[in-house]
Amino acid sequence: MSVGAMRGLRRAARWLKYRFASRALILMYHRVTALPTDPHLLAVRPDHFAEQKEEIRRHCIPIRLQELIEALRERKVPNRAVVVTFDDGYADNLHEAKPVLEHYGIPATVFVTAGHVGNRREFWWDDLDRVLLQPGTLPARLRLAMKGRPCDCELGDARTYTENDYRQHRDWHIERQDDPSGRHRLFRTLYAGLSALSGGERETVMDELLAWAGAEPTARRSHRTLTTEELIRLQAGGLVDVGAHTMTHPYLATLTGAEQNREIRHSKERLEAILGCAVTSFAYPHGSITPESVAILSEAGFVSACCSHPDAVWQDADPFCLPRVVVRDWSWKPFKRWLRWWIDG
Ligand SMILES: [Zn+2]
């Protein structure tokens, strides 16, 4: 057979796989709440979340992550199956998302950053929003060092961010190409710099940044994470499972093997100590993964791990690198179109 004919056959096989094979879908949420600003696009409004659940009930088969893993073992993915997941461990997962999930009888897995349970600090990406994108005046010059690299920034006009600036730019988010002010440019620069740091290094820089801004190291009510007692309530009732998401939410690929081991094992141990049951699923923070991460997870007793690669779940999916698709703050109509595109192809 010629090379061209072989290629044609392979293309046809791939087309057949994607056209007719069973596929499931793992949805990735972070927050269910209405926020005045959402620079990381993490929140879905509660009414939109309910509309999305209604559509899932109508058009798909909602199943638990564990059921999907068992189906993958038998290489039989239930067609149109949908698994709902949340990352990070925000308090609104209990107060806003869980009642809707209960109303529609839809199970979910919440991947919790164990070091943030009962912690009175915001996630570092939310602190950046609090310091830089809320109205107020900052010192004229910011000097920080990240991984030995100095960040020396004169804020100029961006020193002051007025109520009017805030209102004007409230829809801005990090995926946009434009940076309408020096505050937004600095937000982007610091986000990139901080992303590359390990948990301890990042905490040091964030403490310096908060001190520079004169901001308290506390959490806004709107941005707080689950307490220990709330985590227990989240899992109670059997509809919501808890999975691990490391201790400090680092990019695992930036850590040594020993650091990865600590982040992964400690998060499992801490959640199990709080919940009194086995925690066997994991999600990679920022989708960051190395071959070593998978070996550590497997040895630690995890049976599955979700990444952030957007795809449907086919029967040959790797249970330690399950693809997920991010759900945005869509009302029923755009969600329905988006869901059918993924589920029906
Ligand atoms: Zn996360």
Tab-separated table of C-alpha atoms and ligand atoms in Angstrom:
chain	number	residue	atom	x	y	z
A	1	MET	CA	0.000	0.000	0.000
A	2	SER	CA	1.307	3.442	-0.851
A	3	VAL	CA	2.170	5.991	1.831
A	4	GLY	CA	-0.671	8.192	0.594
A	5	ALA	CA	-3.220	5.365	0.863
A	6	MET	CA	-1.991	4.533	4.395
A	7	ARG	CA	-2.426	8.149	5.436
A	8	GLY	CA	-5.907	8.161	3.935
A	9	LEU	CA	-6.839	5.037	5.892
A	10	ARG	CA	-5.547	6.531	9.128
A	11	ARG	CA	-7.522	9.707	8.514
A	12	ALA	CA	-10.661	7.675	7.850
A	13	ALA	CA	-10.130	5.620	11.032
A	14	ARG	CA	-9.735	8.824	13.048
A	15	TRP	CA	-12.869	10.307	11.479
A	16	LEU	CA	-14.819	7.138	12.318
A	17	LYS	CA	-13.544	7.233	15.898
A	18	TYR	CA	-14.654	10.803	16.394
A	19	ARG	CA	-17.925	10.448	14.497
A	20	PHE	CA	-19.399	7.277	15.949
A	21	ALA	CA	-17.482	6.262	19.084
A	22	SER	CA	-19.052	6.739	22.497
A	23	ARG	CA	-17.758	9.707	24.369
A	24	ALA	CA	-18.222	11.237	27.767
A	25	LEU	CA	-17.484	14.766	28.883
A	26	ILE	CA	-15.930	16.080	32.103
A	27	LEU	CA	-16.987	19.642	32.865
A	28	MET	CA	-14.618	21.890	34.790
A	29	TYR	CA	-16.033	24.618	37.004
A	30	HIS	CA	-14.382	26.739	39.685
A	31	ARG	CA	-17.009	28.981	41.254
A	32	VAL	CA	-20.773	29.467	41.292
A	33	THR	CA	-21.450	33.036	42.356
A	34	ALA	CA	-22.126	36.506	40.955
A	35	LEU	CA	-18.970	38.640	41.119
A	36	PRO	CA	-18.677	42.334	40.211
A	37	THR	CA	-15.325	41.574	38.524
A	38	ASP	CA	-13.913	38.244	37.440
A	39	PRO	CA	-10.497	38.783	35.812
A	40	HIS	CA	-9.761	35.034	35.677
A	41	LEU	CA	-13.223	34.037	34.347
A	42	LEU	CA	-13.771	31.596	37.203
A	43	ALA	CA	-17.374	32.303	38.174
A	44	VAL	CA	-20.655	31.047	36.746
A	45	ARG	CA	-23.733	32.936	37.986
A	46	PRO	CA	-26.103	30.765	40.087
A	47	ASP	CA	-29.025	31.230	37.650
A	48	HIS	CA	-26.799	30.261	34.712
A	49	PHE	CA	-25.490	27.272	36.659
A	50	ALA	CA	-29.067	26.082	37.245
A	51	GLU	CA	-29.891	26.500	33.528
A	52	GLN	CA	-26.786	24.487	32.651
A	53	LYS	CA	-27.788	21.687	35.043
A	54	GLU	CA	-31.290	21.653	33.559
A	55	GLU	CA	-29.800	21.186	30.084
A	56	ILE	CA	-27.503	18.395	31.312
A	57	ARG	CA	-30.512	16.612	32.824
A	58	ARG	CA	-32.447	17.023	29.598
A	59	HIS	CA	-29.774	16.019	27.096
A	60	CYS	CA	-27.103	13.945	28.888
A	61	ILE	CA	-26.528	11.276	31.518
A	62	PRO	CA	-24.885	12.794	34.602
A	63	ILE	CA	-22.611	10.255	36.319
A	64	ARG	CA	-19.986	10.299	39.093
A	65	LEU	CA	-16.304	10.481	38.231
A	66	GLN	CA	-15.862	7.078	39.887
A	67	GLU	CA	-18.439	5.528	37.515
A	68	LEU	CA	-16.545	6.906	34.542
A	69	ILE	CA	-13.263	5.430	35.821
A	70	GLU	CA	-14.917	2.022	36.231
A	71	ALA	CA	-16.373	2.260	32.717
A	72	LEU	CA	-12.937	3.166	31.314
A	73	ARG	CA	-11.454	0.059	32.965
A	74	GLU	CA	-13.906	-2.012	30.936
A	75	ARG	CA	-13.245	0.205	27.882
A	76	LYS	CA	-16.942	1.039	27.711
A	77	VAL	CA	-17.566	4.760	27.953
A	78	PRO	CA	-21.261	5.510	28.416
A	79	ASN	CA	-22.279	7.758	25.555
A	80	ARG	CA	-23.466	11.282	26.469
A	81	ALA	CA	-22.267	10.779	30.033
A	82	VAL	CA	-21.328	14.020	31.783
A	83	VAL	CA	-19.187	14.362	34.914
A	84	VAL	CA	-19.306	17.659	36.811
A	85	THR	CA	-16.110	18.791	38.568
A	86	PHE	CA	-15.007	21.885	40.478
A	87	ASP	CA	-11.448	22.969	41.173
A	88	ASP	CA	-9.867	24.853	44.080
A	89	GLY	CA	-12.367	24.600	46.971
A	90	TYR	CA	-14.217	27.932	47.137
A	91	ALA	CA	-16.923	28.237	49.816
A	92	ASP	CA	-19.580	28.973	47.156
A	93	ASN	CA	-19.303	25.335	45.995
A	94	LEU	CA	-21.225	24.457	49.178
A	95	HIS	CA	-23.541	27.453	49.433
A	96	GLU	CA	-24.427	28.081	45.774
A	97	ALA	CA	-23.539	24.983	43.733
A	98	LYS	CA	-24.561	22.138	46.026
A	99	PRO	CA	-28.253	23.139	46.396
A	100	VAL	CA	-28.572	23.253	42.579
A	101	LEU	CA	-26.827	19.892	42.182
A	102	GLU	CA	-29.212	18.450	44.780
A	103	HIS	CA	-32.227	19.946	43.038
A	104	TYR	CA	-31.289	18.250	39.753
A	105	GLY	CA	-29.801	15.104	41.344
A	106	ILE	CA	-26.484	15.671	39.566
A	107	PRO	CA	-23.331	14.298	41.248
A	108	ALA	CA	-20.061	16.216	41.272
A	109	THR	CA	-16.459	15.994	42.408
A	110	VAL	CA	-14.825	19.000	44.057
A	111	PHE	CA	-11.019	19.089	43.924
A	112	VAL	CA	-9.926	20.929	47.031
A	113	THR	CA	-6.621	22.728	47.618
A	114	ALA	CA	-6.037	21.154	51.030
A	115	GLY	CA	-3.746	23.869	52.409
A	116	HIS	CA	-6.512	26.435	51.883
A	117	VAL	CA	-9.188	24.635	53.914
A	118	GLY	CA	-9.923	26.824	56.927
A	119	ASN	CA	-7.242	29.252	55.778
A	120	ARG	CA	-8.211	32.911	56.102
A	121	ARG	CA	-6.256	33.941	53.028
A	122	GLU	CA	-7.483	34.372	49.469
A	123	PHE	CA	-5.872	32.449	46.649
A	124	TRP	CA	-2.917	34.414	45.334
A	125	TRP	CA	-4.658	35.153	42.013
A	126	ASP	CA	-7.573	36.693	43.929
A	127	ASP	CA	-5.172	38.739	46.067
A	128	LEU	CA	-3.760	40.175	42.834
A	129	ASP	CA	-7.276	41.309	41.880
A	130	ARG	CA	-7.843	42.769	45.372
A	131	VAL	CA	-4.557	44.705	45.320
A	132	LEU	CA	-4.456	45.895	41.715
A	133	LEU	CA	-7.956	45.980	40.225
A	134	GLN	CA	-10.006	47.498	43.051
A	135	PRO	CA	-10.368	51.274	43.446
A	136	GLY	CA	-7.682	52.967	45.545
A	137	THR	CA	-4.210	54.503	45.535
A	138	LEU	CA	-0.974	52.520	45.665
A	139	PRO	CA	2.623	53.608	46.341
A	140	ALA	CA	4.359	55.039	43.271
A	141	ARG	CA	6.982	52.324	42.890
A	142	LEU	CA	6.929	48.551	43.282
A	143	ARG	CA	10.159	46.629	43.784
A	144	LEU	CA	10.035	42.839	44.116
A	145	ALA	CA	12.284	39.900	43.287
A	146	MET	CA	10.816	36.742	41.802
A	147	LYS	CA	13.224	33.800	41.414
A	148	GLY	CA	16.079	36.301	41.690
A	149	ARG	CA	14.632	38.358	38.833
A	150	PRO	CA	13.943	41.939	39.907
A	151	CYS	CA	10.595	43.536	39.136
A	152	ASP	CA	10.986	47.308	39.368
A	153	CYS	CA	7.884	49.120	38.292
A	154	GLU	CA	6.910	52.822	38.336
A	155	LEU	CA	3.133	53.012	38.412
A	156	GLY	CA	2.868	56.584	37.095
A	157	ASP	CA	-0.790	57.476	36.421
A	158	ALA	CA	-1.797	53.903	37.332
A	159	ARG	CA	-0.991	54.717	40.976
A	160	THR	CA	-4.580	55.782	41.375
A	161	TYR	CA	-7.453	53.584	40.223
A	162	THR	CA	-10.694	55.498	40.572
A	163	GLU	CA	-14.251	54.202	41.030
A	164	ASN	CA	-14.813	55.317	37.478
A	165	ASP	CA	-11.792	53.314	36.192
A	166	TYR	CA	-13.104	50.320	38.099
A	167	ARG	CA	-16.592	50.600	36.600
A	168	GLN	CA	-15.199	51.164	33.126
A	169	HIS	CA	-12.958	48.088	33.207
A	170	ARG	CA	-15.065	45.713	35.285
A	171	ASP	CA	-15.494	43.300	32.337
A	172	TRP	CA	-11.765	43.037	31.689
A	173	HIS	CA	-10.229	39.578	31.980
A	174	ILE	CA	-6.794	38.068	31.495
A	175	GLU	CA	-7.687	36.292	28.239
A	176	ARG	CA	-8.259	39.621	26.500
A	177	GLN	CA	-5.471	40.969	24.330
A	178	ASP	CA	-5.682	44.564	25.561
A	179	ASP	CA	-4.473	46.022	28.847
A	180	PRO	CA	-6.439	49.256	29.305
A	181	SER	CA	-4.205	50.637	32.097
A	182	GLY	CA	-0.852	50.231	33.846
A	183	ARG	CA	-2.711	48.355	36.597
A	184	HIS	CA	-3.794	45.700	34.087
A	185	ARG	CA	-0.270	45.460	32.643
A	186	LEU	CA	1.157	44.969	36.129
A	187	PHE	CA	-1.541	42.388	36.942
A	188	ARG	CA	-0.527	40.373	33.878
A	189	THR	CA	3.233	40.679	34.607
A	190	LEU	CA	2.844	39.629	38.233
A	191	TYR	CA	0.477	36.796	37.329
A	192	ALA	CA	3.064	35.359	34.915
A	193	GLY	CA	5.936	35.833	37.386
A	194	LEU	CA	4.062	34.373	40.349
A	195	SER	CA	2.847	31.392	38.317
A	196	ALA	CA	6.431	30.167	37.954
A	197	LEU	CA	7.133	30.164	41.719
A	198	SER	CA	6.760	27.326	44.192
A	199	GLY	CA	4.235	27.688	47.042
A	200	GLY	CA	6.708	29.022	49.642
A	201	GLU	CA	8.366	31.498	47.270
A	202	ARG	CA	4.993	32.740	46.089
A	203	GLU	CA	3.758	33.266	49.619
A	204	THR	CA	6.803	35.413	50.399
A	205	VAL	CA	6.250	37.581	47.322
A	206	MET	CA	2.509	37.882	48.009
A	207	ASP	CA	3.228	38.961	51.614
A	208	GLU	CA	5.572	41.655	50.271
A	209	LEU	CA	2.977	42.747	47.720
A	210	LEU	CA	0.191	42.997	50.322
A	211	ALA	CA	2.466	44.931	52.698
A	212	TRP	CA	3.444	47.299	49.855
A	213	ALA	CA	-0.249	47.895	49.071
A	214	GLY	CA	-1.194	48.255	52.755
A	215	ALA	CA	-3.713	45.394	52.311
A	216	GLU	CA	-4.571	42.975	55.111
A	217	PRO	CA	-3.657	39.290	54.634
A	218	THR	CA	-7.313	38.286	54.955
A	219	ALA	CA	-10.036	37.067	52.611
A	220	ARG	CA	-13.022	38.968	51.238
A	221	ARG	CA	-16.279	37.163	52.051
A	222	SER	CA	-16.880	36.854	48.316
A	223	HIS	CA	-13.541	35.113	47.743
A	224	ARG	CA	-13.121	32.858	50.747
A	225	THR	CA	-12.392	29.142	50.616
A	226	LEU	CA	-14.140	26.308	52.467
A	227	THR	CA	-13.674	25.898	56.195
A	228	THR	CA	-13.146	22.419	57.671
A	229	GLU	CA	-16.762	22.266	58.797
A	230	GLU	CA	-18.015	23.413	55.369
A	231	LEU	CA	-15.891	20.786	53.621
A	232	ILE	CA	-17.562	18.078	55.735
A	233	ARG	CA	-21.009	19.516	54.880
A	234	LEU	CA	-20.087	19.629	51.192
A	235	GLN	CA	-19.428	15.895	51.116
A	236	ALA	CA	-22.352	14.937	53.378
A	237	GLY	CA	-25.336	13.397	51.613
A	238	GLY	CA	-23.375	11.361	49.097
A	239	LEU	CA	-23.901	13.530	45.999
A	240	VAL	CA	-20.604	15.420	46.144
A	241	ASP	CA	-17.231	13.660	46.289
A	242	VAL	CA	-14.041	15.405	47.344
A	243	GLY	CA	-10.791	15.007	45.415
A	244	ALA	CA	-7.325	16.456	46.068
A	245	HIS	CA	-5.747	19.444	44.330
A	246	THR	CA	-2.355	19.653	46.172
A	247	MET	CA	-1.649	21.683	49.317
A	248	THR	CA	-0.703	25.078	47.829
A	249	HIS	CA	-1.840	24.937	44.177
A	250	PRO	CA	1.616	25.021	42.507
A	251	TYR	CA	2.516	24.242	38.910
A	252	LEU	CA	3.754	20.685	39.557
A	253	ALA	CA	6.141	20.905	36.607
A	254	THR	CA	8.099	23.655	38.428
A	255	LEU	CA	8.733	21.434	41.479
A	256	THR	CA	11.318	18.768	42.254
A	257	GLY	CA	10.116	15.186	42.643
A	258	ALA	CA	10.373	15.461	46.438
A	259	GLU	CA	8.311	18.689	46.460
A	260	GLN	CA	5.662	17.139	44.193
A	261	ASN	CA	5.536	14.130	46.479
A	262	ARG	CA	4.908	16.373	49.512
A	263	GLU	CA	2.247	18.465	47.761
A	264	ILE	CA	0.350	15.401	46.532
A	265	ARG	CA	0.619	13.108	49.573
A	266	HIS	CA	-0.001	15.794	52.186
A	267	SER	CA	-3.137	16.994	50.389
A	268	LYS	CA	-4.527	13.451	50.357
A	269	GLU	CA	-3.679	12.896	54.027
A	270	ARG	CA	-5.139	16.213	55.169
A	271	LEU	CA	-8.435	15.757	53.307
A	272	GLU	CA	-8.766	12.167	54.502
A	273	ALA	CA	-8.136	13.272	58.108
A	274	ILE	CA	-10.912	15.883	57.834
A	275	LEU	CA	-13.414	13.703	55.976
A	276	GLY	CA	-12.647	10.314	57.527
A	277	CYS	CA	-12.754	8.508	54.168
A	278	ALA	CA	-10.422	7.696	51.275
A	279	VAL	CA	-9.679	10.446	48.731
A	280	THR	CA	-8.711	8.778	45.455
A	281	SER	CA	-9.176	11.388	42.717
A	282	PHE	CA	-6.925	14.316	41.918
A	283	ALA	CA	-6.806	17.338	39.619
A	284	TYR	CA	-3.538	18.942	38.477
A	285	PRO	CA	-3.424	22.648	39.427
A	286	HIS	CA	-3.158	24.744	36.244
A	287	GLY	CA	-3.158	21.435	34.317
A	288	SER	CA	0.589	21.197	35.036
A	289	ILE	CA	1.853	17.586	34.962
A	290	THR	CA	5.061	15.567	34.586
A	291	PRO	CA	5.549	11.784	34.203
A	292	GLU	CA	6.773	11.831	37.813
A	293	SER	CA	3.441	13.327	38.988
A	294	VAL	CA	1.578	10.308	37.625
A	295	ALA	CA	3.965	7.844	39.332
A	296	ILE	CA	3.589	9.666	42.673
A	297	LEU	CA	-0.218	9.733	42.407
A	298	SER	CA	-0.396	6.053	41.583
A	299	GLU	CA	1.919	5.090	44.466
A	300	ALA	CA	-0.024	7.303	46.875
A	301	GLY	CA	-3.236	5.387	46.121
A	302	PHE	CA	-5.046	7.711	43.698
A	303	VAL	CA	-7.008	5.992	40.926
A	304	SER	CA	-7.676	8.975	38.654
A	305	ALA	CA	-6.476	12.462	37.852
A	306	CYS	CA	-8.022	15.208	35.754
A	307	CYS	CA	-5.957	17.557	33.653
A	308	SER	CA	-7.039	20.692	31.794
A	309	HIS	CA	-6.575	19.486	28.223
A	310	PRO	CA	-9.874	20.216	26.449
A	311	ASP	CA	-11.328	17.085	24.866
A	312	ALA	CA	-14.140	14.587	25.285
A	313	VAL	CA	-13.297	11.346	27.134
A	314	TRP	CA	-12.900	8.459	24.684
A	315	GLN	CA	-12.604	4.808	25.656
A	316	ASP	CA	-8.794	4.875	25.343
A	317	ALA	CA	-8.463	7.841	27.756
A	318	ASP	CA	-5.677	7.706	30.356
A	319	PRO	CA	-7.317	7.698	33.832
A	320	PHE	CA	-4.351	9.749	35.125
A	321	CYS	CA	-4.758	12.443	32.494
A	322	LEU	CA	-8.475	12.826	31.910
A	323	PRO	CA	-9.340	15.733	29.618
A	324	ARG	CA	-11.828	18.351	30.781
A	325	VAL	CA	-13.670	21.236	29.206
A	326	VAL	CA	-14.007	24.574	30.996
A	327	VAL	CA	-17.538	25.902	31.397
A	328	ARG	CA	-17.980	29.671	31.252
A	329	ASP	CA	-20.737	31.905	32.563
A	330	TRP	CA	-23.199	30.994	29.824
A	331	SER	CA	-26.966	31.139	29.955
A	332	TRP	CA	-28.995	28.208	28.686
A	333	LYS	CA	-28.770	28.897	24.931
A	334	PRO	CA	-25.006	29.233	24.408
A	335	PHE	CA	-24.414	26.412	26.905
A	336	LYS	CA	-26.793	24.153	25.000
A	337	ARG	CA	-25.003	24.867	21.691
A	338	TRP	CA	-21.591	24.322	23.294
A	339	LEU	CA	-22.633	21.113	25.069
A	340	ARG	CA	-24.152	19.591	21.937
A	341	TRP	CA	-21.041	20.407	19.947
A	342	TRP	CA	-18.933	18.407	22.418
A	343	ILE	CA	-21.406	15.595	22.988
A	344	ASP	CA	-22.768	15.089	19.471
A	345	GLY	CA	-19.758	16.255	17.445
B	1	ZN	ZN	-6.996	24.930	40.564
